[in-house]
Coordinates of C-alpha atoms in Angstrom, one line a residue:
M1 CA 23.0 -14.7 -70.5
T2 CA 19.3 -16.0 -69.9
A3 CA 16.3 -15.3 -72.1
S4 CA 14.6 -13.3 -69.2
A5 CA 17.7 -11.2 -68.4
A6 CA 18.1 -10.5 -72.5
A7 CA 14.5 -9.4 -72.5
L8 CA 15.0 -7.0 -69.7
A9 CA 18.2 -5.2 -71.1
P10 CA 17.1 -2.8 -73.0
R11 CA 14.5 -1.8 -70.4
L12 CA 17.4 -1.4 -67.8
A13 CA 19.5 0.4 -70.4
L14 CA 16.2 3.1 -70.7
V15 CA 16.3 3.3 -67.2
T16 CA 19.6 4.3 -66.8
S17 CA 19.6 7.0 -69.6
L18 CA 16.9 8.8 -68.1
L19 CA 19.0 8.5 -64.7
L20 CA 21.6 10.1 -66.3
A21 CA 19.9 13.0 -68.3
A22 CA 18.3 13.7 -64.6
C23 CA 21.6 14.1 -63.2
T24 CA 22.7 16.8 -66.1
T25 CA 19.3 18.3 -66.9
T26 CA 17.2 21.3 -65.3
T27 CA 13.6 20.0 -64.7
P28 CA 11.1 21.6 -62.9
A29 CA 10.3 20.8 -59.2
P30 CA 8.1 18.4 -58.4
A31 CA 4.6 19.7 -57.7
P32 CA 4.2 19.0 -53.3
A33 CA 2.2 16.2 -52.2
P34 CA -1.2 16.8 -51.3
A35 CA -1.6 16.8 -47.5
V36 CA -2.3 13.7 -45.9
E37 CA -5.5 14.0 -43.8
P38 CA -5.2 12.5 -40.4
A39 CA -7.0 9.7 -39.5
P40 CA -10.4 11.0 -37.7
A41 CA -10.5 10.2 -34.1
P42 CA -12.6 6.9 -33.6
A43 CA -15.9 7.2 -31.8
P44 CA -15.4 7.3 -27.7
E45 CA -17.2 4.3 -27.3
Q46 CA -14.9 2.6 -29.7
F47 CA -11.9 4.5 -28.3
V48 CA -12.5 2.7 -24.8
A49 CA -13.2 -0.6 -26.2
D50 CA -10.3 -0.8 -28.0
A51 CA -8.4 0.5 -25.1
E52 CA -9.6 -1.8 -22.7
H53 CA -9.3 -5.2 -24.8
R54 CA -5.5 -3.9 -25.5
L55 CA -4.8 -3.2 -21.7
A56 CA -6.0 -6.2 -20.5
T57 CA -4.0 -8.5 -22.6
L58 CA -0.8 -6.0 -21.8
S59 CA -2.0 -6.0 -18.0
E60 CA -2.1 -9.5 -17.7
R61 CA 1.0 -10.3 -19.3
A62 CA 2.8 -7.4 -17.1
S63 CA 1.1 -9.4 -13.8
R64 CA 2.5 -12.4 -14.6
A65 CA 5.8 -11.5 -15.3
Q66 CA 5.8 -9.5 -12.2
W67 CA 4.8 -12.5 -10.1
V68 CA 7.5 -14.3 -11.2
Q69 CA 10.0 -11.2 -10.1
A70 CA 8.8 -10.9 -7.0
N71 CA 9.1 -14.4 -6.0
F72 CA 12.4 -15.5 -8.0
I73 CA 14.8 -12.0 -8.0
T74 CA 17.1 -12.1 -9.5
D75 CA 18.6 -9.9 -13.0
D76 CA 16.7 -12.0 -15.7
T77 CA 13.4 -11.8 -13.8
E78 CA 14.1 -8.3 -13.0
L79 CA 14.4 -7.4 -16.9
L80 CA 11.6 -9.6 -18.3
A81 CA 9.1 -7.8 -15.7
S82 CA 10.4 -4.4 -16.9
Q83 CA 9.9 -5.4 -20.5
A84 CA 6.1 -6.2 -19.9
L85 CA 5.8 -3.5 -17.5
E86 CA 7.0 -1.1 -20.5
A87 CA 4.7 -2.8 -22.9
Y88 CA 1.9 -2.1 -20.7
V89 CA 2.8 1.1 -19.7
E90 CA 3.5 2.6 -23.6
T91 CA 0.0 1.3 -24.1
R92 CA -2.0 2.6 -21.1
T93 CA -0.2 5.9 -21.7
A94 CA -1.2 6.2 -25.4
A95 CA -4.6 5.3 -23.9
A96 CA -4.6 8.6 -21.5
V97 CA -3.4 10.6 -24.1
G98 CA -5.8 9.6 -26.3
A99 CA -8.8 10.1 -23.6
A100 CA -7.8 13.6 -23.4
R101 CA -9.3 14.3 -26.9
Y102 CA -12.6 13.9 -25.3
A103 CA -12.4 15.7 -22.7
D104 CA -15.0 18.0 -23.2
D105 CA -17.4 16.7 -24.8
A106 CA -20.5 17.1 -22.8
S107 CA -22.4 14.3 -24.7
L108 CA -21.2 11.5 -24.0
A109 CA -22.7 8.3 -22.0
P110 CA -22.2 8.0 -18.6
D111 CA -20.4 4.6 -18.7
V112 CA -18.4 6.0 -21.6
A113 CA -17.1 9.4 -19.9
R114 CA -16.3 7.6 -16.5
G115 CA -13.8 5.0 -18.7
L116 CA -12.1 7.8 -20.7
L117 CA -11.8 9.3 -17.0
L118 CA -10.2 6.6 -15.6
L119 CA -7.7 6.1 -18.6
R120 CA -6.5 9.8 -17.4
V121 CA -6.3 9.1 -13.8
G122 CA -5.4 5.8 -13.7
M123 CA -1.6 5.6 -13.6
S124 CA 0.6 5.8 -10.8
M125 CA 3.6 5.5 -12.7
P126 CA 3.0 8.1 -15.9
A127 CA 5.6 7.5 -18.1
P128 CA 6.9 9.8 -21.2
S129 CA 5.8 9.1 -24.7
D130 CA 9.6 8.9 -25.8
S131 CA 10.9 5.6 -26.0
A132 CA 13.6 5.6 -24.5
K133 CA 12.5 7.5 -21.5
R134 CA 9.5 4.9 -21.1
A135 CA 12.0 2.2 -20.9
E136 CA 14.1 3.7 -18.4
V137 CA 11.3 4.6 -16.1
T138 CA 10.0 1.0 -15.8
R139 CA 13.6 -0.2 -15.8
L140 CA 13.9 2.2 -12.5
S141 CA 10.6 0.7 -11.2
T142 CA 11.4 -3.0 -11.5
S143 CA 15.2 -1.9 -9.8
L144 CA 13.9 0.3 -7.1
D145 CA 11.4 -2.8 -6.1
A146 CA 14.1 -5.5 -6.1
A147 CA 16.7 -3.6 -4.3
Y148 CA 14.3 -3.1 -1.3
G149 CA 13.2 -7.4 -1.8
R150 CA 17.1 -7.7 -2.0
G151 CA 17.6 -5.8 1.2
K152 CA 19.7 -7.2 3.7
W153 CA 22.1 -5.6 6.4
C154 CA 25.4 -7.8 7.6
P155 CA 26.0 -6.7 10.8
A156 CA 29.8 -8.4 10.5
N157 CA 30.3 -5.8 7.9
A158 CA 28.7 -3.2 9.9
P159 CA 30.1 -1.0 12.7
R160 CA 29.6 -2.6 15.8
P161 CA 26.2 -1.7 17.2
A162 CA 26.1 1.2 20.3
L163 CA 25.0 -1.0 23.1
T164 CA 23.9 0.3 26.3
G165 CA 25.9 -0.1 29.7
G166 CA 28.5 -2.5 30.1
E167 CA 27.6 -4.5 27.0
A168 CA 29.8 -2.6 24.5
E169 CA 32.4 -4.3 25.4
E170 CA 30.8 -7.7 24.0
E171 CA 31.2 -9.3 20.7
N172 CA 28.7 -8.4 18.2
P173 CA 25.5 -10.2 18.7
W174 CA 25.2 -10.9 15.1
A175 CA 28.2 -11.9 13.4
D176 CA 27.4 -15.0 12.3
G177 CA 25.4 -13.4 9.0
C178 CA 23.2 -11.1 7.4
L179 CA 19.4 -10.4 8.3
D180 CA 16.7 -9.6 6.1
I181 CA 13.9 -7.5 7.0
G182 CA 11.7 -10.5 8.6
E183 CA 14.4 -11.1 11.0
M184 CA 15.1 -7.4 11.7
T185 CA 11.2 -7.4 12.3
E186 CA 11.2 -9.8 14.8
I187 CA 14.1 -7.9 16.7
L188 CA 12.3 -4.4 16.6
A189 CA 9.3 -6.6 17.7
T190 CA 11.0 -8.4 20.3
S191 CA 14.0 -6.9 21.6
R192 CA 14.3 -4.4 24.9
D193 CA 17.7 -3.5 24.2
E194 CA 17.6 0.0 23.8
G195 CA 21.7 -0.6 22.1
E196 CA 20.3 -3.4 20.1
L197 CA 16.9 -1.6 18.5
R198 CA 19.1 1.2 17.8
A199 CA 21.6 -0.9 15.6
V200 CA 19.5 -3.1 13.9
W201 CA 16.9 0.0 12.9
E202 CA 19.8 2.1 11.6
G203 CA 21.3 -1.5 10.0
W204 CA 18.1 -1.6 7.9
R205 CA 18.6 1.8 6.6
T206 CA 21.9 1.3 4.8
I207 CA 19.9 -0.5 2.1
S208 CA 18.2 2.5 1.0
P209 CA 21.1 5.2 0.3
P210 CA 21.9 3.2 -2.8
M211 CA 18.1 3.7 -4.5
R212 CA 18.6 7.7 -3.9
D213 CA 20.1 8.5 -7.6
D214 CA 17.4 6.1 -9.2
Y215 CA 14.6 7.7 -7.3
R216 CA 15.8 11.1 -8.2
R217 CA 15.4 10.1 -11.7
F218 CA 11.9 8.0 -11.5
V219 CA 10.4 11.1 -10.0
E220 CA 11.9 13.3 -13.0
L221 CA 10.7 11.0 -15.5
M222 CA 7.4 10.4 -13.9
N223 CA 6.4 13.8 -13.4
E224 CA 7.3 14.3 -17.4
G225 CA 4.9 11.8 -18.3
A226 CA 2.1 13.5 -15.8
R227 CA 2.6 16.9 -17.8
E228 CA 2.2 15.1 -21.0
L229 CA -1.3 13.9 -19.6
G230 CA -2.1 17.5 -18.8
F231 CA -1.1 17.1 -15.0
D232 CA 1.3 19.7 -13.1
D233 CA 3.0 16.7 -11.6
T234 CA 2.5 13.1 -10.8
G235 CA 1.3 13.8 -7.3
A236 CA -1.4 16.3 -9.0
L237 CA -2.1 13.0 -11.2
W238 CA -2.5 10.5 -7.9
R239 CA -4.9 13.1 -6.0
S240 CA -7.3 13.2 -9.3
G241 CA -8.1 9.7 -9.0
Y242 CA -10.7 10.4 -6.3
D243 CA -13.6 11.8 -8.0
M244 CA -12.8 15.1 -7.0
T245 CA -10.1 17.5 -7.5
P246 CA -6.3 17.3 -6.3
A247 CA -7.4 20.5 -3.8
E248 CA -10.6 19.0 -2.7
L249 CA -8.6 15.7 -2.0
E250 CA -6.2 17.4 0.4
A251 CA -8.7 19.3 1.9
E252 CA -10.7 16.2 2.3
V253 CA -7.5 14.3 4.1
N254 CA -7.0 17.2 6.5
R255 CA -11.0 17.5 7.5
L256 CA -10.6 13.3 8.3
W257 CA -7.5 13.8 10.5
Q258 CA -8.8 16.6 12.5
Q259 CA -11.2 14.6 13.3
V260 CA -9.3 12.0 14.8
K261 CA -6.1 14.4 15.9
P262 CA -6.8 14.6 19.3
L263 CA -7.3 10.7 20.0
Y264 CA -3.7 10.0 18.6
D265 CA -2.6 12.9 20.6
E266 CA -4.0 11.1 24.0
L267 CA -2.0 7.9 23.0
H268 CA 0.8 9.3 21.9
C269 CA 1.1 11.5 25.1
Y270 CA 0.4 8.1 27.2
V271 CA 2.4 5.5 25.3
R272 CA 5.4 8.4 26.0
A273 CA 4.9 8.6 29.3
E274 CA 5.0 4.4 29.7
L275 CA 8.3 4.1 27.4
S276 CA 10.2 7.0 29.5
D277 CA 9.4 5.2 32.5
F278 CA 10.7 2.3 31.4
Y279 CA 13.8 3.4 29.1
G280 CA 14.7 6.2 31.0
A281 CA 13.6 10.0 30.5
D282 CA 17.3 10.5 29.1
V283 CA 16.3 8.6 26.4
V284 CA 12.4 9.3 26.0
P285 CA 12.3 12.4 27.0
L286 CA 8.8 13.7 28.4
D287 CA 8.5 16.9 26.3
G288 CA 9.4 16.1 23.2
P289 CA 9.3 13.2 20.1
M290 CA 9.7 9.7 20.7
P291 CA 12.6 7.6 19.0
A292 CA 11.1 5.7 16.7
H293 CA 13.7 2.6 17.4
L294 CA 11.5 2.0 20.3
L295 CA 7.6 1.5 19.7
G296 CA 8.3 -2.5 17.9
N297 CA 7.7 -1.4 14.4
M298 CA 10.6 -1.1 11.9
W299 CA 8.5 2.6 10.8
A300 CA 7.3 3.2 13.9
Q301 CA 3.7 2.9 12.0
D302 CA 2.4 0.5 14.2
W303 CA 2.9 0.4 18.0
A304 CA 1.1 -3.2 18.9
N305 CA 4.5 -4.7 19.7
V306 CA 5.2 -2.7 22.8
F307 CA 1.8 -3.0 24.5
D308 CA 3.9 -5.8 26.8
V309 CA 5.8 -2.1 27.8
V310 CA 3.2 0.0 27.7
A311 CA 0.3 -1.6 29.2
P312 CA -0.5 -1.3 33.1
G313 CA -0.2 -3.6 35.4
D314 CA -3.8 -2.6 36.7
V315 CA -5.6 -3.4 33.6
D316 CA -6.7 -7.1 32.9
R317 CA -4.9 -7.8 29.6
G318 CA -7.5 -10.3 27.8
Y319 CA -5.8 -13.0 26.2
D320 CA -2.6 -13.4 23.6
L321 CA -4.0 -14.1 20.5
T322 CA -0.5 -15.0 19.5
A323 CA 0.3 -17.5 22.1
Q324 CA -3.5 -19.3 21.2
L325 CA -2.1 -19.4 17.5
Q326 CA 0.9 -21.1 18.4
A327 CA -0.4 -23.6 20.8
Q328 CA -3.0 -25.0 18.7
D329 CA -0.6 -25.2 16.0
Y330 CA -2.0 -22.8 13.5
D331 CA 0.5 -22.9 10.5
A332 CA 0.4 -20.4 7.3
L333 CA -2.5 -22.5 5.5
R334 CA -4.7 -23.0 8.5
M335 CA -4.8 -19.4 9.3
V336 CA -5.5 -18.2 5.7
R337 CA -8.2 -21.3 5.3
T338 CA -9.4 -19.6 8.9
A339 CA -9.6 -16.3 7.2
E340 CA -11.2 -17.4 4.1
G341 CA -14.0 -18.8 6.5
F342 CA -15.2 -16.1 7.6
F343 CA -15.8 -14.5 4.3
T344 CA -17.9 -17.7 3.5
S345 CA -19.8 -17.5 7.1
M346 CA -21.2 -14.2 5.4
G347 CA -22.4 -15.8 2.2
F348 CA -19.2 -15.5 -0.2
E349 CA -18.5 -18.5 -2.4
P350 CA -15.0 -20.1 -1.2
L351 CA -11.9 -18.8 -3.1
P352 CA -11.2 -21.0 -6.3
G353 CA -8.8 -24.0 -6.2
T354 CA -5.7 -22.2 -7.9
F355 CA -5.9 -19.8 -5.1
W356 CA -4.6 -22.6 -3.1
E357 CA -2.3 -24.0 -5.8
R358 CA -0.6 -20.6 -7.1
S359 CA -0.3 -18.4 -3.8
L360 CA 3.3 -18.4 -2.0
F361 CA 2.4 -18.7 1.8
T362 CA 5.7 -19.0 3.7
Q363 CA 9.7 -17.9 3.0
P364 CA 11.2 -19.8 0.8
R365 CA 14.4 -21.1 2.3
D366 CA 16.2 -21.1 -1.6
R367 CA 15.5 -17.7 -2.8
D368 CA 14.6 -14.4 -2.0
V369 CA 11.3 -13.0 -2.2
V370 CA 9.5 -9.9 -2.0
C371 CA 7.9 -10.7 1.3
H372 CA 5.7 -8.0 2.3
A373 CA 2.2 -9.1 1.9
S374 CA 0.5 -8.3 -1.4
A375 CA -3.0 -10.2 -2.8
W376 CA -2.8 -10.3 -6.7
N377 CA -5.9 -10.8 -9.3
I378 CA -3.6 -12.1 -12.3
D379 CA -6.3 -11.8 -15.0
D380 CA -9.0 -9.7 -13.7
V381 CA -11.4 -12.0 -13.7
E382 CA -10.9 -15.5 -11.4
D383 CA -6.6 -16.1 -11.3
L384 CA -6.9 -14.6 -7.2
R385 CA -3.5 -15.4 -5.4
I386 CA -1.8 -13.8 -2.2
K387 CA 1.7 -13.5 -1.7
M388 CA 3.1 -13.0 2.0
C389 CA 5.2 -14.7 3.9
I390 CA 3.3 -15.6 7.4
T391 CA 4.0 -16.4 10.9
P392 CA 1.4 -17.9 13.0
T393 CA 1.2 -14.4 15.4
A394 CA -1.5 -12.1 15.9
E395 CA -0.4 -9.2 13.1
D396 CA -0.1 -12.0 10.6
F397 CA -3.8 -13.1 11.9
Q398 CA -5.1 -9.6 11.0
T399 CA -3.1 -9.0 8.0
I400 CA -4.2 -12.0 6.2
H401 CA -8.1 -11.1 7.0
H402 CA -7.2 -7.7 5.1
E403 CA -5.4 -9.5 2.1
L404 CA -8.4 -11.9 1.6
G405 CA -10.4 -8.8 1.8
H406 CA -8.7 -7.6 -1.6
S407 CA -9.3 -11.7 -3.5
F408 CA -13.3 -11.0 -2.4
Y409 CA -13.4 -7.3 -3.6
Q410 CA -11.4 -8.6 -6.9
R411 CA -13.8 -11.5 -7.5
A412 CA -16.9 -9.4 -6.9
Y413 CA -16.4 -7.0 -9.8
N414 CA -15.0 -9.1 -12.2
Q415 CA -17.9 -8.9 -14.2
Q416 CA -17.6 -5.1 -14.6
P417 CA -16.3 -4.1 -17.7
W418 CA -12.5 -4.0 -17.5
L419 CA -11.6 -0.7 -16.8
F420 CA -14.2 -0.5 -13.9
R421 CA -12.6 -3.4 -12.0
G422 CA -10.8 -2.0 -9.2
G423 CA -12.4 -0.5 -5.8
A424 CA -14.7 2.7 -5.7
H425 CA -11.4 4.4 -4.8
D426 CA -8.2 3.3 -3.6
G427 CA -9.3 3.5 -0.3
F428 CA -11.9 1.4 -0.6
H429 CA -10.0 -1.7 -1.7
E430 CA -7.8 -1.7 1.8
A431 CA -10.7 -1.4 4.3
I432 CA -12.8 -4.1 3.1
G433 CA -10.2 -6.6 4.6
D434 CA -9.7 -4.1 7.7
A435 CA -13.4 -3.9 8.3
I436 CA -13.5 -8.2 8.5
A437 CA -10.5 -7.3 10.6
L438 CA -12.5 -5.7 13.2
S439 CA -15.3 -8.2 13.6
T440 CA -11.9 -10.7 14.6
T441 CA -13.1 -9.7 18.1
P442 CA -13.3 -12.7 21.4
A443 CA -16.8 -13.3 20.3
Y444 CA -15.5 -14.3 16.7
L445 CA -12.6 -16.6 18.6
V446 CA -15.0 -18.4 20.6
R447 CA -16.6 -19.1 17.5
I448 CA -13.5 -20.7 15.8
G449 CA -12.5 -21.8 19.2
L450 CA -9.6 -20.3 19.4
I451 CA -10.4 -18.9 23.1
E452 CA -12.9 -20.6 25.1
E453 CA -14.6 -17.7 26.5
E454 CA -15.2 -14.0 26.0
P455 CA -13.2 -11.8 28.7
P456 CA -15.2 -9.9 30.5
A457 CA -16.0 -6.1 29.9
S458 CA -13.4 -5.6 32.7
G459 CA -11.1 -6.7 29.4
D460 CA -12.0 -4.4 27.1
I461 CA -9.6 -1.4 27.8
A462 CA -7.1 -4.4 27.3
L463 CA -7.9 -4.9 24.2
L464 CA -8.9 -1.3 23.0
L465 CA -5.6 -0.6 23.6
Q466 CA -3.8 -3.1 21.5
T467 CA -6.0 -2.4 19.0
A468 CA -5.2 1.4 18.9
L469 CA -1.7 0.7 19.2
S470 CA -2.1 -0.6 15.5
K471 CA -5.0 1.8 14.2
V472 CA -4.7 4.7 15.8
A473 CA -1.2 4.6 15.9
F474 CA -1.2 4.0 12.2
L475 CA -3.2 7.3 11.1
P476 CA -0.4 10.4 11.2
F477 CA 2.0 7.9 9.4
G478 CA -0.7 6.9 6.5
L479 CA -1.0 10.4 5.8
L480 CA 2.8 11.6 5.9
V481 CA 4.0 9.0 3.6
D482 CA 1.8 10.8 0.5
Q483 CA 2.3 14.4 2.0
W484 CA 6.4 13.5 1.3
R485 CA 6.1 12.2 -1.9
W486 CA 3.7 15.0 -2.9
D487 CA 6.1 17.8 -2.0
V488 CA 8.5 15.9 -4.2
F489 CA 6.8 15.6 -7.6
S490 CA 5.7 19.2 -7.2
G491 CA 9.4 20.3 -6.5
E492 CA 8.7 21.9 -2.9
T493 CA 11.3 19.4 -1.5
P494 CA 14.5 19.2 -3.8
P495 CA 16.5 15.8 -4.3
S496 CA 19.1 17.3 -1.6
G497 CA 16.2 17.9 1.0
Y498 CA 15.0 14.3 0.7
N499 CA 15.6 13.3 4.1
R500 CA 15.3 16.4 6.2
A501 CA 11.8 16.7 4.8
W502 CA 10.6 13.1 5.7
W503 CA 11.9 13.8 9.5
E504 CA 10.5 17.1 9.6
L505 CA 7.0 15.4 8.7
R506 CA 7.4 12.6 11.0
E507 CA 8.1 14.6 13.9
R508 CA 5.2 17.0 12.7
Y509 CA 2.2 14.6 12.5
Q510 CA 3.7 11.4 14.4
G511 CA 5.7 12.9 17.2
I512 CA 8.6 10.7 16.0
A513 CA 12.2 11.6 15.9
P514 CA 15.4 9.2 15.1
P515 CA 17.5 7.9 17.2
S516 CA 20.3 8.9 15.6
P517 CA 21.2 12.2 13.5
R518 CA 20.0 11.4 9.9
G519 CA 21.9 14.0 7.1
E520 CA 21.1 13.8 3.8
E521 CA 23.7 11.2 2.9
F522 CA 20.5 8.7 3.8
F523 CA 17.2 7.8 2.2
D524 CA 15.6 6.9 5.0
P525 CA 11.8 6.9 3.0
G526 CA 13.5 4.1 1.0
A527 CA 13.7 1.8 3.6
K528 CA 9.8 1.5 3.5
Y529 CA 8.7 -0.6 0.9
H530 CA 6.0 2.0 -0.8
I531 CA 8.4 4.2 -1.6
P532 CA 10.7 2.3 -3.8
G533 CA 7.6 0.4 -4.9
N534 CA 6.0 3.2 -6.4
T535 CA 2.6 2.4 -4.2
P536 CA 0.5 5.3 -3.2
Y537 CA -0.4 5.4 0.5
T538 CA -3.0 7.9 0.8
R539 CA -5.5 5.3 0.0
Y540 CA -4.0 3.7 3.4
F541 CA -5.2 6.5 5.5
L542 CA -8.6 6.5 4.1
A543 CA -9.2 3.3 4.9
A544 CA -7.9 3.5 8.4
I545 CA -11.0 5.8 8.2
L546 CA -13.2 4.1 6.3
Q547 CA -12.8 0.6 7.9
F548 CA -14.5 1.9 10.9
Q549 CA -17.6 3.4 9.2
F550 CA -18.2 0.0 6.9
H551 CA -17.6 -1.7 10.5
R552 CA -20.0 0.4 11.9
A553 CA -22.5 0.5 8.9
M554 CA -22.6 -3.7 9.1
C555 CA -23.1 -4.6 12.9
D556 CA -26.3 -2.2 12.3
I557 CA -27.7 -4.0 9.3
A558 CA -26.3 -7.6 11.4
G559 CA -28.9 -6.1 14.2
Y560 CA -25.9 -6.2 16.4
E561 CA -26.4 -3.8 19.7
G562 CA -23.7 -3.1 22.1
P563 CA -20.6 -1.6 22.2
L564 CA -19.4 -1.2 18.7
H565 CA -15.6 -2.6 19.5
R566 CA -17.4 -6.0 20.5
C567 CA -19.8 -6.4 17.5
T568 CA -18.9 -9.7 14.9
V569 CA -20.5 -9.6 11.3
Y570 CA -19.2 -13.7 11.3
D571 CA -21.9 -15.6 10.1
S572 CA -24.4 -12.6 8.8
D573 CA -26.1 -13.3 5.5
E574 CA -27.3 -10.2 6.2
A575 CA -24.0 -7.7 6.3
G576 CA -22.8 -10.1 3.1
R577 CA -24.8 -9.3 0.7
A578 CA -24.9 -5.5 1.5
L579 CA -21.1 -5.7 1.5
D580 CA -21.7 -7.6 -2.0
A581 CA -23.6 -5.1 -3.3
M582 CA -21.1 -2.2 -2.4
M583 CA -18.5 -4.3 -4.0
E584 CA -19.5 -5.6 -6.9
L585 CA -19.9 -1.7 -8.3
G586 CA -16.2 -2.3 -8.5
Q587 CA -15.1 1.5 -9.9
S588 CA -17.8 1.9 -12.2
R589 CA -19.5 4.5 -10.2
D590 CA -18.5 7.6 -8.4
W591 CA -17.3 6.1 -4.8
R592 CA -19.9 8.5 -2.9
D593 CA -22.7 5.9 -5.0
A594 CA -20.8 2.8 -3.7
L595 CA -20.2 3.8 0.2
Q596 CA -24.0 5.0 0.6
A597 CA -25.1 1.2 -0.9
L598 CA -23.6 0.0 2.1
T599 CA -23.4 2.8 4.7
G600 CA -26.3 4.8 3.7
Q601 CA -24.1 8.1 3.9
R602 CA -22.3 9.7 1.0
E603 CA -18.9 11.3 2.9
M604 CA -16.4 9.9 4.5
D605 CA -16.3 10.1 8.0
A606 CA -14.6 9.3 11.3
S607 CA -16.7 9.8 13.6
A608 CA -16.8 6.0 13.5
I609 CA -13.4 5.3 14.9
V610 CA -14.0 8.2 17.4
D611 CA -17.0 5.6 18.4
Y612 CA -15.1 2.7 18.5
Y613 CA -12.6 4.0 21.0
A614 CA -14.9 6.3 23.4
P615 CA -14.1 3.9 26.1
L616 CA -10.7 4.2 25.5
M617 CA -10.6 8.3 25.2
V618 CA -12.0 8.4 28.5
W619 CA -9.4 6.2 30.1
L620 CA -6.3 7.7 28.2
R621 CA -7.8 10.9 29.4
E622 CA -7.8 10.1 32.7
R623 CA -4.4 8.8 32.8
N624 CA -2.9 11.5 31.1
A625 CA -4.2 14.1 33.8
G626 CA -1.8 16.4 34.7
A627 CA 0.5 15.5 32.2
S628 CA 2.3 17.6 29.6
C629 CA 1.3 16.6 26.3
G630 CA 2.4 17.7 22.9
W631 CA 5.9 17.6 21.5

């Protein structure tokens, strides 16, 4: 025994004897420990500041992980993205719960009160506070997103397409390999073979049934998280993010829909008659909904690709923008540079060099990526990027302007506190780029050399019809996606009725029906990216309204006089300054304040879309005279 050990021996013996005595002797119960007072809640200003700091750091980490996962879809990147997202969601959930403590404090400064409100309602994916469930919800989120990104249809392993006429005996035309969403989108856009269109339409929807159980569980967990935050369900939480109550938002959406529904009904009536003439009344009946696979788009949300079928021969078609882009050798980079040039012509600074270094513009040949176009601000300051598999088409030309609208908006508000770095509401974010795209008129295309001269006024109906097939046709789809989800979240639509409810809404609002029976063995909502991607969709409906309101206001500011559909604000510093004044507010104020900064109005107003398409409405009513419209 060492000296030090010997010195400790008596003490150890004493401790041992005391312990033994304690085992054999009755002693009084110890006095209860004094209650520990909970730590006082921080001042609301400090709470918001601390939450912003933590969330900004975790948001950037999650964004970087999600960027990699979307561009390199593997099991490992899914796991890393899920872990980063879980850390962010955990902190965001705790901040949302903590913010509720101050909800009844009427003495708060306006910026603090707004910050606390946004902490509560700014989550599209509420998660339970239980750590295991929170991990599960983030895993399901990344898994559903990746399942969509990996989605392919392999016709060689699928039932033979039900081709029409004598083609039924032909060899399967896709037997050489699998088709991804880009390839199938191209077929839907260009083929006029009803059997081929039906086979591809059904083929894409083979990717989504495996998502169904995961989605059901995803909804359960999000609803649990929403209830912990004081909301009835996730839908109520989403509808609370518009500076109005959930019920007020639903009423507002319905009011705007009623303003534009007559225009949609006339367009539907006309297009149905033309498709019936082309495919036959046995395929497209004149007294019912239109088959979803014949409208040139995988989800029948945009009908522009069937313009060649529905445009009457006595209407001057003007010009073919896709043909012009291809004839002038526009590649992906040149298309993005052109869209950037629109914004810089209005006085905005060019995008940073890192945008061009880090964005994804084309489909890689060596890996799967999520090709769905999206705009990213990785650090919520200046690391702006887009991710898109660009092809030289008129549709992608418009989409690029839309995505860069996000980018310029993101940079405009990057001096705001972190919690206010967002759109005035999420419809604003979607509307900015689309408002600019409305200015890509023939006058603009002449300015940049894509066409030689503006078509005469006789070509206006063709141009209006072509854009209406995209923008007006979209309106009810933009409305119904979240109508379906709100009913799913509330339990009004149970898992056993997912598909039935989806198609009931599509028929009610769009006048669209599936080309073949779609029972509950299918999960057709999952074949639309925003469902597995958990992206709220009402923003797109509101954006479809706001873009015309923004366009009309900017044309007025630019001093334009003439038909609204011919206006371009290209090269207008005045319109650029007004747009920037709205954008730089971010989410720091009620959206009505931001709307007023540009338009002078404090209410969303669909009359601008009615004004824009007024000449087309007259023409459609003349064409539909005597027809039995409706479904």
